[in-house]
Amino acid sequence: DGRVKAFSQLLEALGARPFLCDASAHDRAVAYLSHLPQLLSTGLASLIAEQSAEDFLPLELAASGFRDVTRLAESPYALWRDICLTNIENIQSALELLIEKLQAVKLHLSDRELEREFKQALKLRERLRKLK
């Protein structure tokens, strides 16, 4: 369709990378690539807020990695409430798989399987770096 092509060209001129897919593929993808990172950041920041209040975790020890991972926790709740409500099934599925992955990481803290997780994560980061 000519309108889609023209709109895609406009987006490219603005620096975006248009990607065409159907609505269900989009909703599943953004559950993993956008919504899951937001909820992970929010959950981690909330956990640390609770722990620092209960156990006096000195936040002064938080370095750039912690700040990077929790940056998304500054996002407005009203926006994310609506996003979560409109994509709840995909987000719940993504959270379930993340919980399973974290359980596996926990299980393998003292063995070589943990190295496999790190290597797999590094490969993903390398792929992402090439996309820019």
mmCIF file of C-alpha atoms in Angstrom, residues 8 24 29 33 37 53 61 66 100 117 119 121 129:
data_model
loop_
_atom_site.group_PDB
_atom_site.id
_atom_site.type_symbol
_atom_site.label_atom_id
_atom_site.label_comp_id
_atom_site.label_asym_id
_atom_site.label_seq_id
_atom_site.Cartn_x
_atom_site.Cartn_y
_atom_site.Cartn_z
ATOM 1 C CA SER A 8 7.399 4.334 6.613
ATOM 2 C CA SER A 24 -0.872 -10.069 18.144
ATOM 3 C CA ALA A 29 6.932 -8.606 21.269
ATOM 4 C CA LEU A 33 10.914 -5.990 24.916
ATOM 5 C CA PRO A 37 11.913 -4.462 31.379
ATOM 6 C CA ALA A 53 13.675 0.524 54.947
ATOM 7 C CA LEU A 61 26.689 1.621 47.670
ATOM 8 C CA PHE A 66 21.854 -0.379 39.747
ATOM 9 C CA GLU A 100 11.422 -19.514 35.515
ATOM 10 C CA GLU A 117 23.389 -17.859 30.911
ATOM 11 C CA LYS A 119 27.231 -16.212 27.366
ATOM 12 C CA ALA A 121 23.053 -12.785 27.499
ATOM 13 C CA ARG A 129 24.645 -3.414 19.454
#
